[in-house]
Amino acid sequence: MTTPAELRGLQDAAWKGSLPLEIRLAPQDCQVYDSADPYLIHYPRLAYLPFLLPSLHAFFASFLITLDTKSHEGWFSFEGVPLKWHYPLGLLYDLFSGASPLEAQSEEAHIPLPWRLTLHFSKWPTDQLVPLDVDGKVLHDAYINNVKEADFLRNGSAKEIMTLSKSDSTQLWKSVEAYDFDGYNPISQKLLYSHGAPLRHIPMRVYLPSSPSMSEGSSRYLKVVQSPVTAFALNSREPQTLGSALHSLLPTMFPSRRTPILAKPVLHGAVVPMSALVEDLLRSVAYLDGWLHLGIVMIA
């Protein structure tokens, strides 16, 4: 098992992770077409893009064609593909990079840094994204629903999140908004270490690239795999490794429990060792919603 000090070190590294972004206003929303200066920022991998909208709206306000546009009407795209606003930034980048982390540092990378995104304030893609609201309730509810689902998987019920005090619930959301570790961590620990009870399941989603049909124009397609993952191997008291969990979930893609032969799991921009224990990963490097969101990169 990983020591508590090592877990804290992994958690600290995940919280310090960030990506450089170059965000440009969509030409159809811009008075000077594509001549407005871009918005440049290093943004935390664990954070959510909609929290940037007020700052982005203020930055681009003088360039907007529609002057009464509101900040919550903004949405992001990459190469013409709308980005899911309820996915953390780091997950989005890992899913769209199309390369392993090592390849992403080379000149042959599919997506060089900074990551270049487009900000839109019109033609919201309602067939792909749920519209946001002025009070931020839609974003809040989506986050809390994910936290509840993770709590249910860990404990067999969502009692822990549902019985948080009003002040703790407010602190959790405000700390996510402000990206405040000191505010977030005490509440997160309450949820993760529920009365010392063992974990029933590990909240884990695996994101697979899939091929579009010939009639589709975009190559950015994903399949999400979610199935109960236990902290211990089936019929054993041995702690479950990521390799054994992936072998159970996706045996054809991960025929070996120890060695990545056809594909590699990526979390926070790093290839995760197959020997890593899933419970250690959850307690140290889960995203802010309490989930392990794993991208899969095929080995060429």
PDB file of N, CA and C in Angstrom, residues 62-136:
ATOM      1  N   SER A  62     -15.826  44.317 -25.331  1.00  0.00           N
ATOM      2  CA  SER A  62     -15.781  45.405 -26.317  1.00  0.00           C
ATOM      3  C   SER A  62     -15.758  44.894 -27.754  1.00  0.00           C
ATOM      4  N   PHE A  63     -15.545  43.592 -27.931  1.00  0.00           N
ATOM      5  CA  PHE A  63     -15.480  43.009 -29.282  1.00  0.00           C
ATOM      6  C   PHE A  63     -16.766  42.287 -29.673  1.00  0.00           C
ATOM      7  N   LEU A  64     -17.669  42.102 -28.720  1.00  0.00           N
ATOM      8  CA  LEU A  64     -18.867  41.315 -28.997  1.00  0.00           C
ATOM      9  C   LEU A  64     -19.818  42.045 -29.935  1.00  0.00           C
ATOM     10  N   ILE A  65     -20.337  41.325 -30.908  1.00  0.00           N
ATOM     11  CA  ILE A  65     -21.316  41.900 -31.835  1.00  0.00           C
ATOM     12  C   ILE A  65     -22.620  42.185 -31.087  1.00  0.00           C
ATOM     13  N   THR A  66     -23.039  41.242 -30.271  1.00  0.00           N
ATOM     14  CA  THR A  66     -24.260  41.413 -29.477  1.00  0.00           C
ATOM     15  C   THR A  66     -23.858  41.920 -28.098  1.00  0.00           C
ATOM     16  N   LEU A  67     -24.083  43.207 -27.852  1.00  0.00           N
ATOM     17  CA  LEU A  67     -23.551  43.849 -26.653  1.00  0.00           C
ATOM     18  C   LEU A  67     -24.240  43.387 -25.374  1.00  0.00           C
ATOM     19  N   ASP A  68     -25.488  42.937 -25.465  1.00  0.00           N
ATOM     20  CA  ASP A  68     -26.186  42.525 -24.253  1.00  0.00           C
ATOM     21  C   ASP A  68     -26.018  41.030 -23.957  1.00  0.00           C
ATOM     22  N   THR A  69     -25.027  40.396 -24.583  1.00  0.00           N
ATOM     23  CA  THR A  69     -24.722  38.993 -24.320  1.00  0.00           C
ATOM     24  C   THR A  69     -24.310  38.818 -22.856  1.00  0.00           C
ATOM     25  N   LYS A  70     -24.780  37.754 -22.238  1.00  0.00           N
ATOM     26  CA  LYS A  70     -24.445  37.454 -20.839  1.00  0.00           C
ATOM     27  C   LYS A  70     -23.343  36.399 -20.768  1.00  0.00           C
ATOM     28  N   SER A  71     -22.580  36.431 -19.695  1.00  0.00           N
ATOM     29  CA  SER A  71     -21.432  35.527 -19.580  1.00  0.00           C
ATOM     30  C   SER A  71     -21.853  34.055 -19.598  1.00  0.00           C
ATOM     31  N   HIS A  72     -22.991  33.716 -18.983  1.00  0.00           N
ATOM     32  CA  HIS A  72     -23.391  32.304 -18.912  1.00  0.00           C
ATOM     33  C   HIS A  72     -23.826  31.751 -20.271  1.00  0.00           C
ATOM     34  N   GLU A  73     -23.923  32.620 -21.282  1.00  0.00           N
ATOM     35  CA  GLU A  73     -24.285  32.168 -22.619  1.00  0.00           C
ATOM     36  C   GLU A  73     -23.073  31.666 -23.409  1.00  0.00           C
ATOM     37  N   GLY A  74     -21.897  31.715 -22.800  1.00  0.00           N
ATOM     38  CA  GLY A  74     -20.688  31.268 -23.479  1.00  0.00           C
ATOM     39  C   GLY A  74     -20.503  29.761 -23.442  1.00  0.00           C
ATOM     40  N   TRP A  75     -19.936  29.237 -24.520  1.00  0.00           N
ATOM     41  CA  TRP A  75     -19.578  27.824 -24.579  1.00  0.00           C
ATOM     42  C   TRP A  75     -18.292  27.676 -25.378  1.00  0.00           C
ATOM     43  N   PHE A  76     -17.602  26.551 -25.170  1.00  0.00           N
ATOM     44  CA  PHE A  76     -16.277  26.346 -25.735  1.00  0.00           C
ATOM     45  C   PHE A  76     -16.286  25.236 -26.784  1.00  0.00           C
ATOM     46  N   SER A  77     -15.386  25.391 -27.745  1.00  0.00           N
ATOM     47  CA  SER A  77     -15.222  24.319 -28.729  1.00  0.00           C
ATOM     48  C   SER A  77     -13.739  24.142 -29.029  1.00  0.00           C
ATOM     49  N   PHE A  78     -13.421  22.955 -29.519  1.00  0.00           N
ATOM     50  CA  PHE A  78     -12.073  22.660 -30.011  1.00  0.00           C
ATOM     51  C   PHE A  78     -12.202  22.041 -31.387  1.00  0.00           C
ATOM     52  N   GLU A  79     -11.595  22.690 -32.364  1.00  0.00           N
ATOM     53  CA  GLU A  79     -11.659  22.223 -33.754  1.00  0.00           C
ATOM     54  C   GLU A  79     -13.101  21.932 -34.171  1.00  0.00           C
ATOM     55  N   GLY A  80     -14.007  22.829 -33.772  1.00  0.00           N
ATOM     56  CA  GLY A  80     -15.391  22.729 -34.170  1.00  0.00           C
ATOM     57  C   GLY A  80     -16.254  21.801 -33.331  1.00  0.00           C
ATOM     58  N   VAL A  81     -15.658  21.129 -32.348  1.00  0.00           N
ATOM     59  CA  VAL A  81     -16.390  20.194 -31.502  1.00  0.00           C
ATOM     60  C   VAL A  81     -16.719  20.864 -30.168  1.00  0.00           C
ATOM     61  N   PRO A  82     -18.003  20.985 -29.811  1.00  0.00           N
ATOM     62  CA  PRO A  82     -18.365  21.563 -28.508  1.00  0.00           C
ATOM     63  C   PRO A  82     -17.775  20.743 -27.366  1.00  0.00           C
ATOM     64  N   LEU A  83     -17.254  21.434 -26.356  1.00  0.00           N
ATOM     65  CA  LEU A  83     -16.662  20.766 -25.198  1.00  0.00           C
ATOM     66  C   LEU A  83     -17.690  20.658 -24.073  1.00  0.00           C
ATOM     67  N   LYS A  84     -17.798  19.479 -23.508  1.00  0.00           N
ATOM     68  CA  LYS A  84     -18.751  19.252 -22.419  1.00  0.00           C
ATOM     69  C   LYS A  84     -18.324  20.065 -21.202  1.00  0.00           C
ATOM     70  N   TRP A  85     -19.174  20.990 -20.774  1.00  0.00           N
ATOM     71  CA  TRP A  85     -18.782  21.904 -19.708  1.00  0.00           C
ATOM     72  C   TRP A  85     -18.706  21.218 -18.349  1.00  0.00           C
ATOM     73  N   HIS A  86     -19.332  20.041 -18.194  1.00  0.00           N
ATOM     74  CA  HIS A  86     -19.281  19.356 -16.900  1.00  0.00           C
ATOM     75  C   HIS A  86     -18.082  18.421 -16.790  1.00  0.00           C
ATOM     76  N   TYR A  87     -17.220  18.374 -17.819  1.00  0.00           N
ATOM     77  CA  TYR A  87     -15.969  17.631 -17.735  1.00  0.00           C
ATOM     78  C   TYR A  87     -14.868  18.580 -17.246  1.00  0.00           C
ATOM     79  N   PRO A  88     -14.015  18.160 -16.318  1.00  0.00           N
ATOM     80  CA  PRO A  88     -12.883  18.998 -15.916  1.00  0.00           C
ATOM     81  C   PRO A  88     -11.937  19.243 -17.094  1.00  0.00           C
ATOM     82  N   LEU A  89     -11.201  20.349 -17.021  1.00  0.00           N
ATOM     83  CA  LEU A  89     -10.304  20.720 -18.118  1.00  0.00           C
ATOM     84  C   LEU A  89      -9.309  19.608 -18.440  1.00  0.00           C
ATOM     85  N   GLY A  90      -8.672  19.042 -17.414  1.00  0.00           N
ATOM     86  CA  GLY A  90      -7.650  18.026 -17.666  1.00  0.00           C
ATOM     87  C   GLY A  90      -8.203  16.808 -18.373  1.00  0.00           C
ATOM     88  N   LEU A  91      -9.403  16.407 -18.005  1.00  0.00           N
ATOM     89  CA  LEU A  91     -10.040  15.277 -18.681  1.00  0.00           C
ATOM     90  C   LEU A  91     -10.297  15.619 -20.140  1.00  0.00           C
ATOM     91  N   LEU A  92     -10.820  16.812 -20.406  1.00  0.00           N
ATOM     92  CA  LEU A  92     -11.078  17.224 -21.781  1.00  0.00           C
ATOM     93  C   LEU A  92      -9.794  17.167 -22.616  1.00  0.00           C
ATOM     94  N   TYR A  93      -8.721  17.722 -22.079  1.00  0.00           N
ATOM     95  CA  TYR A  93      -7.469  17.734 -22.841  1.00  0.00           C
ATOM     96  C   TYR A  93      -6.971  16.311 -23.096  1.00  0.00           C
ATOM     97  N   ASP A  94      -7.001  15.479 -22.065  1.00  0.00           N
ATOM     98  CA  ASP A  94      -6.515  14.107 -22.237  1.00  0.00           C
ATOM     99  C   ASP A  94      -7.339  13.356 -23.280  1.00  0.00           C
ATOM    100  N   LEU A  95      -8.649  13.614 -23.325  1.00  0.00           N
ATOM    101  CA  LEU A  95      -9.506  12.924 -24.277  1.00  0.00           C
ATOM    102  C   LEU A  95      -9.307  13.413 -25.700  1.00  0.00           C
ATOM    103  N   PHE A  96      -9.004  14.700 -25.854  1.00  0.00           N
ATOM    104  CA  PHE A  96      -8.890  15.273 -27.193  1.00  0.00           C
ATOM    105  C   PHE A  96      -7.463  15.319 -27.722  1.00  0.00           C
ATOM    106  N   SER A  97      -6.480  15.024 -26.890  1.00  0.00           N
ATOM    107  CA  SER A  97      -5.100  15.175 -27.347  1.00  0.00           C
ATOM    108  C   SER A  97      -4.736  14.160 -28.411  1.00  0.00           C
ATOM    109  N   GLY A  98      -5.344  12.980 -28.348  1.00  0.00           N
ATOM    110  CA  GLY A  98      -5.076  11.982 -29.373  1.00  0.00           C
ATOM    111  C   GLY A  98      -3.670  11.434 -29.340  1.00  0.00           C
ATOM    112  N   ALA A  99      -2.963  11.654 -28.234  1.00  0.00           N
ATOM    113  CA  ALA A  99      -1.579  11.184 -28.111  1.00  0.00           C
ATOM    114  C   ALA A  99      -1.310  10.845 -26.662  1.00  0.00           C
ATOM    115  N   SER A 100      -0.294  10.025 -26.447  1.00  0.00           N
ATOM    116  CA  SER A 100       0.102   9.740 -25.079  1.00  0.00           C
ATOM    117  C   SER A 100       0.774  10.978 -24.499  1.00  0.00           C
ATOM    118  N   PRO A 101       0.878  11.087 -23.164  1.00  0.00           N
ATOM    119  CA  PRO A 101       1.519  12.246 -22.571  1.00  0.00           C
ATOM    120  C   PRO A 101       2.936  12.503 -23.078  1.00  0.00           C
ATOM    121  N   LEU A 102       3.703  11.422 -23.308  1.00  0.00           N
ATOM    122  CA  LEU A 102       5.059  11.620 -23.809  1.00  0.00           C
ATOM    123  C   LEU A 102       5.035  12.201 -25.218  1.00  0.00           C
ATOM    124  N   GLU A 103       4.134  11.694 -26.048  1.00  0.00           N
ATOM    125  CA  GLU A 103       4.026  12.200 -27.412  1.00  0.00           C
ATOM    126  C   GLU A 103       3.548  13.643 -27.436  1.00  0.00           C
ATOM    127  N   ALA A 104       2.766  14.029 -26.416  1.00  0.00           N
ATOM    128  CA  ALA A 104       2.212  15.379 -26.378  1.00  0.00           C
ATOM    129  C   ALA A 104       3.288  16.434 -26.183  1.00  0.00           C
ATOM    130  N   GLN A 105       4.498  15.997 -25.795  1.00  0.00           N
ATOM    131  CA  GLN A 105       5.589  16.956 -25.631  1.00  0.00           C
ATOM    132  C   GLN A 105       6.438  17.080 -26.898  1.00  0.00           C
ATOM    133  N   SER A 106       6.132  16.291 -27.902  1.00  0.00           N
ATOM    134  CA  SER A 106       6.952  16.289 -29.108  1.00  0.00           C
ATOM    135  C   SER A 106       6.334  17.146 -30.195  1.00  0.00           C
ATOM    136  N   GLU A 107       7.125  17.404 -31.233  1.00  0.00           N
ATOM    137  CA  GLU A 107       6.650  18.218 -32.339  1.00  0.00           C
ATOM    138  C   GLU A 107       5.563  17.510 -33.132  1.00  0.00           C
ATOM    139  N   GLU A 108       5.490  16.181 -32.979  1.00  0.00           N
ATOM    140  CA  GLU A 108       4.488  15.424 -33.725  1.00  0.00           C
ATOM    141  C   GLU A 108       3.159  15.361 -32.993  1.00  0.00           C
ATOM    142  N   ALA A 109       3.051  16.033 -31.860  1.00  0.00           N
ATOM    143  CA  ALA A 109       1.821  15.960 -31.075  1.00  0.00           C
ATOM    144  C   ALA A 109       0.634  16.448 -31.878  1.00  0.00           C
ATOM    145  N   HIS A 110      -0.500  15.819 -31.647  1.00  0.00           N
ATOM    146  CA  HIS A 110      -1.723  16.224 -32.331  1.00  0.00           C
ATOM    147  C   HIS A 110      -2.180  17.588 -31.843  1.00  0.00           C
ATOM    148  N   ILE A 111      -1.949  17.898 -30.566  1.00  0.00           N
ATOM    149  CA  ILE A 111      -2.364  19.177 -30.005  1.00  0.00           C
ATOM    150  C   ILE A 111      -1.169  19.824 -29.315  1.00  0.00           C
ATOM    151  N   PRO A 112      -0.498  20.775 -29.954  1.00  0.00           N
ATOM    152  CA  PRO A 112       0.590  21.483 -29.284  1.00  0.00           C
ATOM    153  C   PRO A 112       0.022  22.412 -28.215  1.00  0.00           C
ATOM    154  N   LEU A 113       0.837  22.732 -27.233  1.00  0.00           N
ATOM    155  CA  LEU A 113       0.431  23.682 -26.202  1.00  0.00           C
ATOM    156  C   LEU A 113       0.910  25.079 -26.574  1.00  0.00           C
ATOM    157  N   PRO A 114       0.184  26.144 -26.203  1.00  0.00           N
ATOM    158  CA  PRO A 114      -1.049  26.101 -25.420  1.00  0.00           C
ATOM    159  C   PRO A 114      -2.196  25.466 -26.189  1.00  0.00           C
ATOM    160  N   TRP A 115      -3.158  24.963 -25.430  1.00  0.00           N
ATOM    161  CA  TRP A 115      -4.339  24.375 -26.046  1.00  0.00           C
ATOM    162  C   TRP A 115      -5.217  25.517 -26.550  1.00  0.00           C
ATOM    163  N   ARG A 116      -5.509  25.515 -27.834  1.00  0.00           N
ATOM    164  CA  ARG A 116      -6.248  26.610 -28.457  1.00  0.00           C
ATOM    165  C   ARG A 116      -7.731  26.286 -28.536  1.00  0.00           C
ATOM    166  N   LEU A 117      -8.510  27.033 -27.787  1.00  0.00           N
ATOM    167  CA  LEU A 117      -9.949  26.834 -27.724  1.00  0.00           C
ATOM    168  C   LEU A 117     -10.672  28.044 -28.302  1.00  0.00           C
ATOM    169  N   THR A 118     -11.903  27.825 -28.734  1.00  0.00           N
ATOM    170  CA  THR A 118     -12.739  28.907 -29.253  1.00  0.00           C
ATOM    171  C   THR A 118     -13.907  29.127 -28.301  1.00  0.00           C
ATOM    172  N   LEU A 119     -14.167  30.399 -28.003  1.00  0.00           N
ATOM    173  CA  LEU A 119     -15.278  30.780 -27.139  1.00  0.00           C
ATOM    174  C   LEU A 119     -16.407  31.340 -27.996  1.00  0.00           C
ATOM    175  N   HIS A 120     -17.607  30.812 -27.793  1.00  0.00           N
ATOM    176  CA  HIS A 120     -18.784  31.239 -28.546  1.00  0.00           C
ATOM    177  C   HIS A 120     -19.795  31.885 -27.600  1.00  0.00           C
ATOM    178  N   PHE A 121     -20.546  32.858 -28.126  1.00  0.00           N
ATOM    179  CA  PHE A 121     -21.650  33.446 -27.371  1.00  0.00           C
ATOM    180  C   PHE A 121     -22.951  33.404 -28.170  1.00  0.00           C
ATOM    181  N   SER A 122     -23.009  32.570 -29.178  1.00  0.00           N
ATOM    182  CA  SER A 122     -24.226  32.420 -29.970  1.00  0.00           C
ATOM    183  C   SER A 122     -24.312  30.987 -30.473  1.00  0.00           C
ATOM    184  N   LYS A 123     -25.486  30.632 -31.002  1.00  0.00           N
ATOM    185  CA  LYS A 123     -25.719  29.310 -31.595  1.00  0.00           C
ATOM    186  C   LYS A 123     -25.339  28.180 -30.649  1.00  0.00           C
ATOM    187  N   TRP A 124     -25.868  28.247 -29.433  1.00  0.00           N
ATOM    188  CA  TRP A 124     -25.592  27.207 -28.441  1.00  0.00           C
ATOM    189  C   TRP A 124     -26.004  25.842 -29.008  1.00  0.00           C
ATOM    190  N   PRO A 125     -25.117  24.848 -28.963  1.00  0.00           N
ATOM    191  CA  PRO A 125     -25.422  23.515 -29.518  1.00  0.00           C
ATOM    192  C   PRO A 125     -26.300  22.701 -28.572  1.00  0.00           C
ATOM    193  N   THR A 126     -27.584  23.009 -28.558  1.00  0.00           N
ATOM    194  CA  THR A 126     -28.502  22.391 -27.596  1.00  0.00           C
ATOM    195  C   THR A 126     -28.641  20.884 -27.786  1.00  0.00           C
ATOM    196  N   ASP A 127     -28.268  20.376 -28.953  1.00  0.00           N
ATOM    197  CA  ASP A 127     -28.340  18.936 -29.165  1.00  0.00           C
ATOM    198  C   ASP A 127     -27.176  18.210 -28.496  1.00  0.00           C
ATOM    199  N   GLN A 128     -26.173  18.973 -28.047  1.00  0.00           N
ATOM    200  CA  GLN A 128     -25.002  18.358 -27.434  1.00  0.00           C
ATOM    201  C   GLN A 128     -24.715  18.858 -26.018  1.00  0.00           C
ATOM    202  N   LEU A 129     -25.126  20.086 -25.705  1.00  0.00           N
ATOM    203  CA  LEU A 129     -24.827  20.677 -24.406  1.00  0.00           C
ATOM    204  C   LEU A 129     -26.095  21.239 -23.772  1.00  0.00           C
ATOM    205  N   VAL A 130     -26.262  21.002 -22.489  1.00  0.00           N
ATOM    206  CA  VAL A 130     -27.356  21.612 -21.737  1.00  0.00           C
ATOM    207  C   VAL A 130     -26.985  23.080 -21.475  1.00  0.00           C
ATOM    208  N   PRO A 131     -27.882  24.026 -21.776  1.00  0.00           N
ATOM    209  CA  PRO A 131     -27.567  25.442 -21.541  1.00  0.00           C
ATOM    210  C   PRO A 131     -27.324  25.735 -20.065  1.00  0.00           C
ATOM    211  N   LEU A 132     -26.403  26.641 -19.803  1.00  0.00           N
ATOM    212  CA  LEU A 132     -26.152  27.118 -18.451  1.00  0.00           C
ATOM    213  C   LEU A 132     -27.157  28.213 -18.099  1.00  0.00           C
ATOM    214  N   ASP A 133     -27.207  28.575 -16.821  1.00  0.00           N
ATOM    215  CA  ASP A 133     -28.140  29.609 -16.375  1.00  0.00           C
ATOM    216  C   ASP A 133     -27.378  30.722 -15.668  1.00  0.00           C
ATOM    217  N   VAL A 134     -28.019  31.852 -15.514  1.00  0.00           N
ATOM    218  CA  VAL A 134     -27.360  33.038 -14.972  1.00  0.00           C
ATOM    219  C   VAL A 134     -26.921  32.844 -13.524  1.00  0.00           C
ATOM    220  N   ASP A 135     -27.628  32.018 -12.752  1.00  0.00           N
ATOM    221  CA  ASP A 135     -27.311  31.833 -11.342  1.00  0.00           C
ATOM    222  C   ASP A 135     -26.311  30.700 -11.085  1.00  0.00           C
ATOM    223  N   GLY A 136     -25.908  29.979 -12.121  1.00  0.00           N
ATOM    224  CA  GLY A 136     -24.960  28.885 -11.946  1.00  0.00           C
ATOM    225  C   GLY A 136     -25.563  27.621 -11.357  1.00  0.00           C
TER     226      GLY A 136
END
